[in-house]
mmCIF file of N, CA and C in Angstrom:
data_model
loop_
_atom_site.group_PDB
_atom_site.id
_atom_site.type_symbol
_atom_site.label_atom_id
_atom_site.label_comp_id
_atom_site.label_asym_id
_atom_site.label_seq_id
_atom_site.Cartn_x
_atom_site.Cartn_y
_atom_site.Cartn_z
ATOM 1 N N MET A 898 94.730 33.653 -94.262
ATOM 2 C CA MET A 898 94.134 32.514 -95.799
ATOM 3 C C MET A 898 95.171 31.532 -94.713
ATOM 4 N N TYR A 899 94.382 30.484 -94.658
ATOM 5 C CA TYR A 899 94.908 28.682 -93.900
ATOM 6 C C TYR A 899 94.997 27.790 -95.226
ATOM 7 N N THR A 900 95.660 27.125 -95.239
ATOM 8 C CA THR A 900 96.225 26.384 -96.212
ATOM 9 C C THR A 900 96.218 23.986 -95.794
ATOM 10 N N GLU A 901 95.600 23.739 -96.508
ATOM 11 C CA GLU A 901 95.283 22.108 -95.767
ATOM 12 C C GLU A 901 95.781 21.326 -96.997
ATOM 13 N N GLU A 902 95.864 20.556 -96.704
ATOM 14 C CA GLU A 902 96.328 19.505 -97.396
ATOM 15 C C GLU A 902 95.215 18.723 -97.724
ATOM 16 N N TRP A 903 94.303 17.686 -99.238
ATOM 17 C CA TRP A 903 93.649 17.710 -99.574
ATOM 18 C C TRP A 903 93.510 16.608 -100.069
ATOM 19 N N ASP A 904 93.009 14.980 -99.875
ATOM 20 C CA ASP A 904 93.421 13.985 -100.335
ATOM 21 C C ASP A 904 91.929 14.439 -101.620
ATOM 22 N N ILE A 905 93.085 14.344 -103.181
ATOM 23 C CA ILE A 905 92.087 14.363 -104.020
ATOM 24 C C ILE A 905 91.040 13.131 -104.242
ATOM 25 N N GLN A 906 91.856 12.779 -104.310
ATOM 26 C CA GLN A 906 90.796 11.083 -104.386
ATOM 27 C C GLN A 906 89.632 11.384 -103.637
ATOM 28 N N GLU A 907 89.731 11.457 -102.390
ATOM 29 C CA GLU A 907 88.910 11.732 -101.237
ATOM 30 C C GLU A 907 87.416 12.588 -101.539
ATOM 31 N N ILE A 908 87.904 13.628 -102.115
ATOM 32 C CA ILE A 908 87.480 14.623 -102.734
ATOM 33 C C ILE A 908 86.805 14.345 -104.365
ATOM 34 N N LYS A 909 87.233 13.972 -104.132
ATOM 35 C CA LYS A 909 86.631 13.594 -106.370
ATOM 36 C C LYS A 909 85.223 12.503 -105.523
ATOM 37 N N HIS A 910 85.375 11.746 -104.779
ATOM 38 C CA HIS A 910 84.487 10.898 -104.368
ATOM 39 C C HIS A 910 83.501 11.564 -103.483
ATOM 40 N N LEU A 911 83.500 12.441 -102.931
ATOM 41 C CA LEU A 911 82.931 13.155 -101.769
ATOM 42 C C LEU A 911 81.975 14.230 -103.366
ATOM 43 N N LYS A 912 82.957 14.652 -104.528
ATOM 44 C CA LYS A 912 81.935 15.764 -105.168
ATOM 45 C C LYS A 912 81.196 14.684 -105.724
ATOM 46 N N LYS A 913 81.205 13.010 -105.414
ATOM 47 C CA LYS A 913 80.086 12.554 -106.413
ATOM 48 C C LYS A 913 78.983 12.111 -105.862
ATOM 49 N N LYS A 914 79.262 11.505 -104.501
ATOM 50 C CA LYS A 914 78.382 11.300 -103.430
ATOM 51 C C LYS A 914 77.618 12.471 -103.123
ATOM 52 N N LYS A 915 78.047 14.092 -103.348
ATOM 53 C CA LYS A 915 77.785 14.907 -103.372
ATOM 54 C C LYS A 915 76.341 15.677 -104.526
ATOM 55 N N LEU A 916 77.501 14.735 -105.402
ATOM 56 C CA LEU A 916 75.985 15.187 -106.810
ATOM 57 C C LEU A 916 75.233 13.904 -106.660
ATOM 58 N N VAL A 917 75.246 12.148 -106.778
ATOM 59 C CA VAL A 917 73.786 11.706 -106.436
ATOM 60 C C VAL A 917 72.668 12.612 -105.423
ATOM 61 N N GLN A 918 73.602 12.834 -103.808
ATOM 62 C CA GLN A 918 72.475 13.660 -102.960
ATOM 63 C C GLN A 918 71.986 15.366 -103.629
ATOM 64 N N ASP A 919 72.338 15.680 -104.317
ATOM 65 C CA ASP A 919 71.522 16.581 -105.386
ATOM 66 C C ASP A 919 70.532 16.801 -106.156
ATOM 67 N N ASN A 920 71.029 15.087 -107.250
ATOM 68 C CA ASN A 920 70.506 15.340 -107.663
ATOM 69 C C ASN A 920 68.738 13.680 -107.094
ATOM 70 N N ILE A 921 68.679 13.805 -106.000
ATOM 71 C CA ILE A 921 68.020 12.999 -105.140
ATOM 72 C C ILE A 921 67.301 13.952 -104.603
ATOM 73 N N TYR A 922 67.391 15.727 -104.328
ATOM 74 C CA TYR A 922 66.868 16.232 -103.575
ATOM 75 C C TYR A 922 66.136 17.020 -105.532
ATOM 76 N N MET A 923 66.546 17.114 -106.367
ATOM 77 C CA MET A 923 66.140 17.890 -107.733
ATOM 78 C C MET A 923 64.778 16.215 -108.237
ATOM 79 N N LEU A 924 65.262 15.536 -108.246
ATOM 80 C CA LEU A 924 63.920 14.203 -108.256
ATOM 81 C C LEU A 924 63.144 14.909 -107.699
ATOM 82 N N LEU A 925 63.464 14.783 -106.130
ATOM 83 C CA LEU A 925 61.645 15.225 -105.203
ATOM 84 C C LEU A 925 60.999 15.863 -106.156
ATOM 85 N N LEU A 926 62.374 17.559 -106.274
ATOM 86 C CA LEU A 926 61.308 18.368 -106.489
ATOM 87 C C LEU A 926 60.868 17.976 -107.740
ATOM 88 N N PHE A 927 61.568 17.528 -108.202
ATOM 89 C CA PHE A 927 60.411 17.374 -109.830
ATOM 90 C C PHE A 927 59.912 17.108 -110.015
ATOM 91 N N VAL A 928 59.494 14.952 -109.110
ATOM 92 C CA VAL A 928 58.358 14.298 -108.483
ATOM 93 C C VAL A 928 56.808 16.078 -107.953
ATOM 94 N N ILE A 929 57.462 16.592 -107.360
ATOM 95 C CA ILE A 929 55.964 17.725 -106.067
ATOM 96 C C ILE A 929 55.283 18.468 -107.563
ATOM 97 N N LEU A 930 56.668 18.569 -108.603
ATOM 98 C CA LEU A 930 56.227 20.115 -108.994
ATOM 99 C C LEU A 930 55.475 19.433 -110.358
ATOM 100 N N VAL A 931 55.812 18.582 -111.300
ATOM 101 C CA VAL A 931 55.091 17.791 -112.028
ATOM 102 C C VAL A 931 53.701 17.133 -111.401
ATOM 103 N N TYR A 932 53.664 17.199 -109.856
ATOM 104 C CA TYR A 932 51.831 16.213 -109.710
ATOM 105 C C TYR A 932 51.349 17.360 -109.660
ATOM 106 N N PHE A 933 51.917 18.961 -109.063
ATOM 107 C CA PHE A 933 50.977 20.075 -108.415
ATOM 108 C C PHE A 933 50.134 20.641 -109.830
ATOM 109 N N THR A 934 51.843 20.974 -110.831
ATOM 110 C CA THR A 934 51.532 21.307 -112.052
ATOM 111 C C THR A 934 49.545 20.262 -112.542
ATOM 112 N N ASP A 935 50.642 18.764 -112.854
ATOM 113 C CA ASP A 935 49.266 18.418 -113.210
ATOM 114 C C ASP A 935 47.869 17.987 -112.577
ATOM 115 N N SER A 936 47.818 18.589 -111.117
ATOM 116 C CA SER A 936 46.309 18.710 -110.343
ATOM 117 C C SER A 936 45.345 20.395 -110.949
ATOM 118 N N GLY A 937 46.600 20.851 -111.662
ATOM 119 C CA GLY A 937 45.926 22.044 -112.099
ATOM 120 C C GLY A 937 46.249 23.126 -110.723
ATOM 121 N N LYS A 938 47.044 23.219 -110.185
ATOM 122 C CA LYS A 938 47.777 23.597 -109.072
ATOM 123 C C LYS A 938 48.876 24.628 -109.370
ATOM 124 N N HIS A 939 48.951 25.733 -110.568
ATOM 125 C CA HIS A 939 49.666 26.328 -111.341
ATOM 126 C C HIS A 939 50.331 27.497 -109.838
ATOM 127 N N ALA A 940 49.576 28.257 -109.119
ATOM 128 C CA ALA A 940 50.448 28.973 -108.605
ATOM 129 C C ALA A 940 50.718 28.076 -107.318
ATOM 130 N N LEU A 941 50.549 26.927 -106.355
ATOM 131 C CA LEU A 941 51.250 26.525 -105.775
ATOM 132 C C LEU A 941 52.254 25.562 -106.749
ATOM 133 N N THR A 942 52.110 25.447 -107.352
ATOM 134 C CA THR A 942 53.849 24.891 -108.196
ATOM 135 C C THR A 942 54.823 26.603 -108.588
ATOM 136 N N ILE A 943 54.396 27.722 -108.206
ATOM 137 C CA ILE A 943 55.133 28.449 -108.995
ATOM 138 C C ILE A 943 55.127 28.764 -107.058
ATOM 139 N N GLY A 944 54.642 29.161 -106.387
ATOM 140 C CA GLY A 944 54.736 29.670 -105.075
ATOM 141 C C GLY A 944 55.962 28.228 -104.302
ATOM 142 N N THR A 945 55.414 27.904 -104.854
ATOM 143 C CA THR A 945 56.837 26.424 -104.491
ATOM 144 C C THR A 945 58.199 26.532 -104.717
ATOM 145 N N PHE A 946 58.476 27.451 -106.395
ATOM 146 C CA PHE A 946 59.557 27.941 -106.691
ATOM 147 C C PHE A 946 59.929 29.036 -106.073
ATOM 148 N N PHE A 947 58.992 29.743 -105.543
ATOM 149 C CA PHE A 947 59.076 30.921 -104.503
ATOM 150 C C PHE A 947 60.077 30.270 -103.256
ATOM 151 N N VAL A 948 60.066 29.472 -102.877
ATOM 152 C CA VAL A 948 59.441 29.275 -101.598
ATOM 153 C C VAL A 948 60.821 28.744 -101.470
ATOM 154 N N PHE A 949 61.766 27.801 -102.317
ATOM 155 C CA PHE A 949 62.905 26.747 -102.378
ATOM 156 C C PHE A 949 63.542 28.567 -103.176
ATOM 157 N N ILE A 950 63.900 29.122 -104.314
ATOM 158 C CA ILE A 950 64.772 30.068 -104.285
ATOM 159 C C ILE A 950 64.715 31.445 -102.885
ATOM 160 N N TRP A 951 64.474 31.484 -101.948
ATOM 161 C CA TRP A 951 64.155 31.896 -100.972
ATOM 162 C C TRP A 951 64.668 31.757 -100.180
ATOM 163 N N ILE A 952 64.673 30.591 -99.616
ATOM 164 C CA ILE A 952 65.432 29.283 -99.006
ATOM 165 C C ILE A 952 66.991 29.684 -99.017
ATOM 166 N N MET A 953 67.279 29.105 -100.567
ATOM 167 C CA MET A 953 68.293 28.903 -100.578
ATOM 168 C C MET A 953 69.638 30.532 -100.724
ATOM 169 N N VAL A 954 68.377 31.165 -101.293
ATOM 170 C CA VAL A 954 68.810 33.224 -100.711
ATOM 171 C C VAL A 954 68.879 33.004 -99.394
ATOM 172 N N VAL A 955 68.677 32.438 -98.625
ATOM 173 C CA VAL A 955 68.896 33.180 -97.160
ATOM 174 C C VAL A 955 69.986 31.401 -96.884
ATOM 175 N N LEU A 956 70.028 30.934 -96.962
ATOM 176 C CA LEU A 956 71.160 30.027 -96.672
ATOM 177 C C LEU A 956 72.372 30.884 -97.184
ATOM 178 N N THR A 957 72.873 31.026 -98.526
ATOM 179 C CA THR A 957 73.567 31.745 -98.942
ATOM 180 C C THR A 957 74.455 33.184 -98.330
ATOM 181 N N LEU A 958 73.229 33.794 -97.918
ATOM 182 C CA LEU A 958 73.769 34.719 -96.746
ATOM 183 C C LEU A 958 74.277 34.317 -95.580
ATOM 184 N N TYR A 959 73.326 33.293 -95.318
ATOM 185 C CA TYR A 959 73.408 32.741 -94.369
ATOM 186 C C TYR A 959 75.601 32.289 -93.783
ATOM 187 N N THR A 960 75.524 31.491 -94.829
ATOM 188 C CA THR A 960 77.759 31.086 -95.392
ATOM 189 C C THR A 960 77.802 32.606 -95.266
ATOM 190 N N LEU A 961 77.391 33.517 -96.036
ATOM 191 C CA LEU A 961 78.174 33.937 -96.726
ATOM 192 C C LEU A 961 79.234 35.390 -95.509
ATOM 193 N N LYS A 962 77.486 35.548 -93.811
ATOM 194 C CA LYS A 962 78.260 36.444 -93.297
ATOM 195 C C LYS A 962 78.512 34.991 -92.338
ATOM 196 N N THR A 963 78.869 34.867 -92.248
ATOM 197 C CA THR A 963 79.428 33.332 -90.385
ATOM 198 C C THR A 963 80.262 32.868 -91.020
ATOM 199 N N GLY A 964 80.320 32.172 -92.314
ATOM 200 C CA GLY A 964 81.500 31.900 -93.284
ATOM 201 C C GLY A 964 81.270 30.287 -93.047
ATOM 202 N N ARG A 965 80.417 29.650 -91.917
ATOM 203 C CA ARG A 965 80.259 28.372 -91.848
ATOM 204 C C ARG A 965 78.443 28.183 -92.636
ATOM 205 N N SER A 966 78.832 26.740 -93.557
ATOM 206 C CA SER A 966 77.869 26.020 -94.021
ATOM 207 C C SER A 966 77.280 25.478 -93.516
ATOM 208 N N ILE A 967 75.508 25.505 -94.630
ATOM 209 C CA ILE A 967 74.625 23.816 -93.604
ATOM 210 C C ILE A 967 74.846 23.352 -94.412
ATOM 211 N N GLY A 968 74.558 22.140 -94.187
ATOM 212 C CA GLY A 968 74.422 20.638 -95.734
ATOM 213 C C GLY A 968 74.582 19.320 -94.588
ATOM 214 N N THR A 969 75.075 18.414 -95.402
ATOM 215 C CA THR A 969 74.993 17.240 -95.123
ATOM 216 C C THR A 969 77.177 17.393 -94.431
ATOM 217 N N LYS A 970 77.591 16.493 -94.376
ATOM 218 C CA LYS A 970 78.491 16.292 -93.375
ATOM 219 C C LYS A 970 79.707 16.278 -95.266
ATOM 220 N N THR A 971 79.274 15.436 -95.777
ATOM 221 C CA THR A 971 79.384 15.257 -97.013
ATOM 222 C C THR A 971 79.360 17.298 -97.911
ATOM 223 N N SER A 972 78.971 17.564 -97.574
ATOM 224 C CA SER A 972 78.324 18.789 -98.401
ATOM 225 C C SER A 972 80.092 20.141 -97.916
ATOM 226 N N LYS A 973 79.621 19.722 -96.440
ATOM 227 C CA LYS A 973 80.123 21.023 -95.448
ATOM 228 C C LYS A 973 82.145 21.001 -95.732
ATOM 229 N N ARG A 974 81.919 19.069 -96.494
ATOM 230 C CA ARG A 974 83.774 19.618 -97.022
ATOM 231 C C ARG A 974 83.675 19.580 -97.816
ATOM 232 N N VAL A 975 82.862 19.190 -98.731
ATOM 233 C CA VAL A 975 82.860 19.914 -100.071
ATOM 234 C C VAL A 975 83.041 21.594 -100.408
ATOM 235 N N GLN A 976 82.722 22.000 -99.576
ATOM 236 C CA GLN A 976 82.566 23.323 -99.635
ATOM 237 C C GLN A 976 83.710 23.614 -99.072
ATOM 238 N N LYS A 977 83.623 23.395 -98.020
ATOM 239 C CA LYS A 977 85.102 23.495 -96.810
ATOM 240 C C LYS A 977 86.389 23.603 -98.418
ATOM 241 N N PHE A 978 86.623 22.985 -98.832
ATOM 242 C CA PHE A 978 87.423 22.303 -100.065
ATOM 243 C C PHE A 978 87.340 23.439 -101.162
ATOM 244 N N ASP A 979 86.306 23.813 -101.606
ATOM 245 C CA ASP A 979 86.736 24.748 -102.520
ATOM 246 C C ASP A 979 86.613 26.378 -102.022
ATOM 247 N N ARG A 980 86.518 26.591 -100.463
ATOM 248 C CA ARG A 980 86.587 27.924 -100.365
ATOM 249 C C ARG A 980 87.936 27.501 -100.810
ATOM 250 N N ASN A 981 88.421 26.266 -99.846
ATOM 251 C CA ASN A 981 90.176 26.731 -99.072
ATOM 252 C C ASN A 981 91.079 27.307 -101.121
ATOM 253 N N ARG A 982 90.459 26.452 -101.893
ATOM 254 C CA ARG A 982 90.813 25.698 -103.465
ATOM 255 C C ARG A 982 90.717 27.067 -103.938
ATOM 256 N N LEU A 983 89.381 27.997 -103.875
ATOM 257 C CA LEU A 983 89.044 29.309 -104.402
ATOM 258 C C LEU A 983 90.129 31.251 -103.731
ATOM 259 N N GLY A 984 90.257 30.455 -102.283
ATOM 260 C CA GLY A 984 91.036 31.215 -101.913
ATOM 261 C C GLY A 984 89.315 32.112 -100.513
ATOM 262 N N GLU A 985 89.907 32.885 -100.103
ATOM 263 C CA GLU A 985 88.618 34.183 -98.938
ATOM 264 C C GLU A 985 88.156 35.045 -100.599
ATOM 265 N N LYS A 986 88.704 35.263 -100.716
ATOM 266 C CA LYS A 986 88.491 36.825 -101.175
ATOM 267 C C LYS A 986 87.468 36.419 -102.685
ATOM 268 N N ARG A 987 88.625 35.090 -103.829
ATOM 269 C CA ARG A 987 87.022 34.980 -104.803
ATOM 270 C C ARG A 987 85.773 34.126 -104.331
ATOM 271 N N TRP A 988 85.821 34.060 -103.425
ATOM 272 C CA TRP A 988 85.366 32.575 -102.940
ATOM 273 C C TRP A 988 84.102 33.418 -102.674
ATOM 274 N N LYS A 989 84.028 34.132 -101.703
ATOM 275 C CA LYS A 989 83.420 35.557 -100.886
ATOM 276 C C LYS A 989 82.706 36.636 -102.130
ATOM 277 N N ARG A 990 83.471 36.711 -103.681
ATOM 278 C CA ARG A 990 83.117 37.347 -104.437
ATOM 279 C C ARG A 990 81.817 36.346 -105.240
ATOM 280 N N ASN A 991 82.351 34.897 -105.548
ATOM 281 C CA ASN A 991 81.271 33.980 -105.992
ATOM 282 C C ASN A 991 80.168 33.917 -105.257
ATOM 283 N N LYS A 992 80.244 33.961 -103.924
ATOM 284 C CA LYS A 992 78.881 33.721 -102.530
ATOM 285 C C LYS A 992 77.931 35.108 -103.103
ATOM 286 N N ILE A 993 78.758 36.039 -103.529
ATOM 287 C CA ILE A 993 78.091 37.205 -103.688
ATOM 288 C C ILE A 993 76.917 37.266 -104.899
ATOM 289 N N ILE A 994 77.632 37.041 -105.749
ATOM 290 C CA ILE A 994 77.556 36.965 -107.052
ATOM 291 C C ILE A 994 75.852 35.539 -106.816
ATOM 292 N N GLU A 995 76.461 35.185 -106.554
ATOM 293 C CA GLU A 995 75.413 33.926 -106.028
ATOM 294 C C GLU A 995 74.166 34.542 -105.584
ATOM 295 N N VAL A 996 74.165 35.209 -104.708
ATOM 296 C CA VAL A 996 72.984 36.034 -103.838
ATOM 297 C C VAL A 996 72.171 36.493 -105.243
ATOM 298 N N VAL A 997 73.338 37.072 -105.302
ATOM 299 C CA VAL A 997 72.123 38.416 -106.405
ATOM 300 C C VAL A 997 71.909 38.033 -107.176
ATOM 301 N N ILE A 998 72.107 37.260 -107.886
ATOM 302 C CA ILE A 998 71.366 35.960 -109.458
ATOM 303 C C ILE A 998 70.081 35.518 -108.428
ATOM 304 N N VAL A 999 70.406 34.821 -107.574
ATOM 305 C CA VAL A 999 69.423 34.672 -107.520
ATOM 306 C C VAL A 999 68.192 35.158 -106.196
ATOM 307 N N SER A 1000 68.630 36.032 -105.702
ATOM 308 C CA SER A 1000 68.346 37.011 -105.455
ATOM 309 C C SER A 1000 66.295 37.412 -106.535
ATOM 310 N N VAL A 1001 67.662 38.188 -107.654
ATOM 311 C CA VAL A 1001 67.075 39.095 -108.762
ATOM 312 C C VAL A 1001 65.624 37.493 -109.674
ATOM 313 N N VAL A 1002 65.985 36.135 -109.315
ATOM 314 C CA VAL A 1002 65.458 34.870 -110.076
ATOM 315 C C VAL A 1002 64.094 34.982 -108.746
ATOM 316 N N GLY A 1003 64.459 34.750 -107.326
ATOM 317 C CA GLY A 1003 63.588 35.218 -106.696
ATOM 318 C C GLY A 1003 62.921 36.292 -106.691
ATOM 319 N N VAL A 1004 62.890 37.622 -107.236
ATOM 320 C CA VAL A 1004 62.288 38.715 -107.349
ATOM 321 C C VAL A 1004 61.170 38.417 -108.585
ATOM 322 N N GLY A 1005 61.651 38.022 -109.223
ATOM 323 C CA GLY A 1005 61.184 37.808 -110.987
ATOM 324 C C GLY A 1005 59.973 36.311 -111.008
ATOM 325 N N ILE A 1006 60.258 35.740 -109.312
ATOM 326 C CA ILE A 1006 58.856 34.917 -110.059
ATOM 327 C C ILE A 1006 57.944 35.598 -108.857
ATOM 328 N N ALA A 1007 58.842 35.807 -107.651
ATOM 329 C CA ALA A 1007 57.312 36.699 -106.809
ATOM 330 C C ALA A 1007 56.580 37.577 -108.062
ATOM 331 N N VAL A 1008 56.796 38.242 -108.676
ATOM 332 C CA VAL A 1008 56.251 39.032 -109.475
ATOM 333 C C VAL A 1008 55.650 38.477 -110.342
ATOM 334 N N LEU A 1009 56.049 36.976 -111.301
ATOM 335 C CA LEU A 1009 54.802 36.468 -111.716
ATOM 336 C C LEU A 1009 53.902 36.160 -110.551
ATOM 337 N N LEU A 1010 54.376 35.838 -109.253
ATOM 338 C CA LEU A 1010 53.399 35.443 -108.714
ATOM 339 C C LEU A 1010 51.880 36.002 -108.366
ATOM 340 N N PHE A 1011 52.495 37.416 -108.226
ATOM 341 C CA PHE A 1011 51.201 38.262 -108.199
ATOM 342 C C PHE A 1011 50.889 38.809 -109.568
ATOM 343 N N VAL A 1012 51.546 38.736 -111.114
ATOM 344 C CA VAL A 1012 50.753 39.205 -111.596
ATOM 345 C C VAL A 1012 50.282 38.306 -112.861
ATOM 346 N N THR A 1013 50.205 37.342 -112.495
ATOM 347 C CA THR A 1013 49.912 36.345 -113.364
ATOM 348 C C THR A 1013 48.180 35.144 -112.812
ATOM 349 N N ASP A 1014 47.583 35.209 -114.012
ATOM 350 C CA ASP A 1014 46.049 34.566 -113.985
ATOM 351 C C ASP A 1014 46.031 33.078 -113.859
ATOM 352 N N PHE A 1015 46.274 32.391 -112.643
ATOM 353 C CA PHE A 1015 46.409 30.813 -113.191
ATOM 354 C C PHE A 1015 45.334 31.032 -112.858
ATOM 355 N N ASN A 1016 43.999 31.303 -112.878
ATOM 356 C CA ASN A 1016 43.021 30.426 -113.075
ATOM 357 C C ASN A 1016 42.999 30.375 -114.974
ATOM 358 N N SER A 1017 43.020 31.327 -115.655
ATOM 359 C CA SER A 1017 43.720 31.221 -116.603
ATOM 360 C C SER A 1017 44.003 30.290 -117.648
ATOM 361 N N LEU A 1018 44.994 29.946 -116.138
ATOM 362 C CA LEU A 1018 46.248 28.788 -117.378
ATOM 363 C C LEU A 1018 46.133 27.691 -117.880
ATOM 364 N N THR A 1019 46.892 27.438 -118.424
ATOM 365 C CA THR A 1019 47.093 25.663 -118.948
ATOM 366 C C THR A 1019 47.983 25.350 -119.728
ATOM 367 N N LEU A 1020 48.565 24.148 -118.878
ATOM 368 C CA LEU A 1020 50.607 24.390 -119.248
ATOM 369 C C LEU A 1020 49.770 22.857 -119.570
ATOM 370 N N ASP A 1021 50.862 22.471 -120.874
ATOM 371 C CA ASP A 1021 50.460 21.553 -121.975
ATOM 372 C C ASP A 1021 51.704 20.508 -121.543
ATOM 373 N N PHE A 1022 51.740 19.071 -120.909
ATOM 374 C CA PHE A 1022 52.670 18.293 -120.804
ATOM 375 C C PHE A 1022 53.890 18.345 -121.385
ATOM 376 N N PRO A 1023 54.050 18.089 -122.976
ATOM 377 C CA PRO A 1023 55.051 17.964 -123.034
ATOM 378 C C PRO A 1023 56.228 19.445 -123.352
ATOM 379 N N SER A 1024 55.551 20.373 -122.598
ATOM 380 C CA SER A 1024 56.292 21.649 -123.323
ATOM 381 C C SER A 1024 56.847 22.283 -121.607
ATOM 382 N N TYR A 1025 56.075 21.865 -120.525
ATOM 383 C CA TYR A 1025 56.652 22.207 -119.124
ATOM 384 C C TYR A 1025 57.449 22.119 -118.280
ATOM 385 N N PRO A 1026 57.913 20.944 -118.016
ATOM 386 C CA PRO A 1026 59.173 19.973 -117.741
ATOM 387 C C PRO A 1026 60.551 20.593 -118.688
ATOM 388 N N PHE A 1027 60.105 21.344 -119.660
ATOM 389 C CA PHE A 1027 61.662 21.546 -120.205
ATOM 390 C C PHE A 1027 62.754 21.937 -119.354
ATOM 391 N N PRO A 1028 62.132 23.275 -119.079
ATOM 392 C CA PRO A 1028 63.135 24.192 -118.419
ATOM 393 C C PRO A 1028 63.831 23.985 -117.475
ATOM 394 N N PHE A 1029 62.771 22.509 -116.733
ATOM 395 C CA PHE A 1029 63.390 22.273 -115.821
ATOM 396 C C PHE A 1029 64.043 21.006 -115.554
ATOM 397 N N LEU A 1030 63.632 19.921 -116.419
ATOM 398 C CA LEU A 1030 65.136 19.147 -117.318
ATOM 399 C C LEU A 1030 66.674 19.946 -117.380
ATOM 400 N N GLY A 1031 66.297 20.964 -118.595
ATOM 401 C CA GLY A 1031 67.822 21.725 -119.165
ATOM 402 C C GLY A 1031 68.442 22.526 -118.002
ATOM 403 N N ALA A 1032 68.113 22.987 -117.024
ATOM 404 C CA ALA A 1032 68.780 23.411 -115.680
ATOM 405 C C ALA A 1032 69.354 22.077 -114.757
ATOM 406 N N TRP A 1033 68.374 21.184 -114.487
ATOM 407 C CA TRP A 1033 69.067 19.775 -114.349
ATOM 408 C C TRP A 1033 69.936 19.954 -114.718
ATOM 409 N N LEU A 1034 69.572 18.725 -115.786
ATOM 410 C CA LEU A 1034 71.115 18.692 -117.182
ATOM 411 C C LEU A 1034 72.624 19.901 -117.121
ATOM 412 N N GLY A 1035 71.978 21.077 -117.040
ATOM 413 C CA GLY A 1035 73.099 22.232 -116.618
ATOM 414 C C GLY A 1035 73.516 21.847 -115.904
ATOM 415 N N PHE A 1036 72.801 22.022 -114.346
ATOM 416 C CA PHE A 1036 73.445 21.769 -113.106
ATOM 417 C C PHE A 1036 74.621 20.496 -112.958
ATOM 418 N N ASN A 1037 74.056 19.244 -114.189
ATOM 419 C CA ASN A 1037 74.797 18.377 -113.700
ATOM 420 C C ASN A 1037 76.123 18.231 -114.197
ATOM 421 N N ILE A 1038 76.276 18.886 -115.652
ATOM 422 C CA ILE A 1038 77.068 19.408 -116.761
ATOM 423 C C ILE A 1038 78.676 20.299 -115.607
ATOM 424 N N GLY A 1039 77.748 20.866 -115.058
ATOM 425 C CA GLY A 1039 78.590 22.135 -113.597
ATOM 426 C C GLY A 1039 79.192 21.399 -113.001
ATOM 427 N N GLU A 1040 78.471 20.342 -112.543
ATOM 428 C CA GLU A 1040 78.897 19.151 -111.665
ATOM 429 C C GLU A 1040 80.094 18.301 -112.261
ATOM 430 N N LEU A 1041 80.195 18.267 -112.950
ATOM 431 C CA LEU A 1041 81.351 16.751 -113.955
ATOM 432 C C LEU A 1041 82.300 17.854 -114.667
ATOM 433 N N VAL A 1042 81.941 17.804 -114.945
ATOM 434 C CA VAL A 1042 83.009 18.527 -115.878
ATOM 435 C C VAL A 1042 84.525 18.602 -114.857
ATOM 436 N N PRO A 1043 84.477 19.283 -113.126
ATOM 437 C CA PRO A 1043 86.199 19.473 -112.802
ATOM 438 C C PRO A 1043 86.302 18.333 -112.041
ATOM 439 N N LEU A 1044 85.609 16.736 -112.135
ATOM 440 C CA LEU A 1044 85.609 15.829 -111.520
ATOM 441 C C LEU A 1044 86.497 14.873 -112.690
ATOM 442 N N CYS A 1045 86.952 15.478 -114.723
ATOM 443 C CA CYS A 1045 87.112 14.743 -114.783
ATOM 444 C C CYS A 1045 88.870 15.410 -114.675
#
């Protein structure tokens, strides 16, 4: 394992920049999903989640197998810092846990996609965005706590 000197202020700045980028992606995904759901295209909404989940699995497996990250320069630099800070063994264990959890969610969404009758499904606006918004809020809290 190699150790590298890191400028903590630079890393904090990069993590904040990455958080803004991630929130823009989440906002875009949220708008797309609200549009599909309001249009009555529930299968397309669930299918979009399915695709995003499996893209995450593939990207995480690629990073785990090759050791190279995929993303923006900011994202790559932050991931390199986290990997160095955690150590190789702990970083690898965390990536394996991430792949397993996201894969289980992906399989659950696949089952939902194939067993649900979307023609009879109705979603009321006040309730369906709350799980997504809760996950989004949890994600932001999880990213902000280490910065403090």
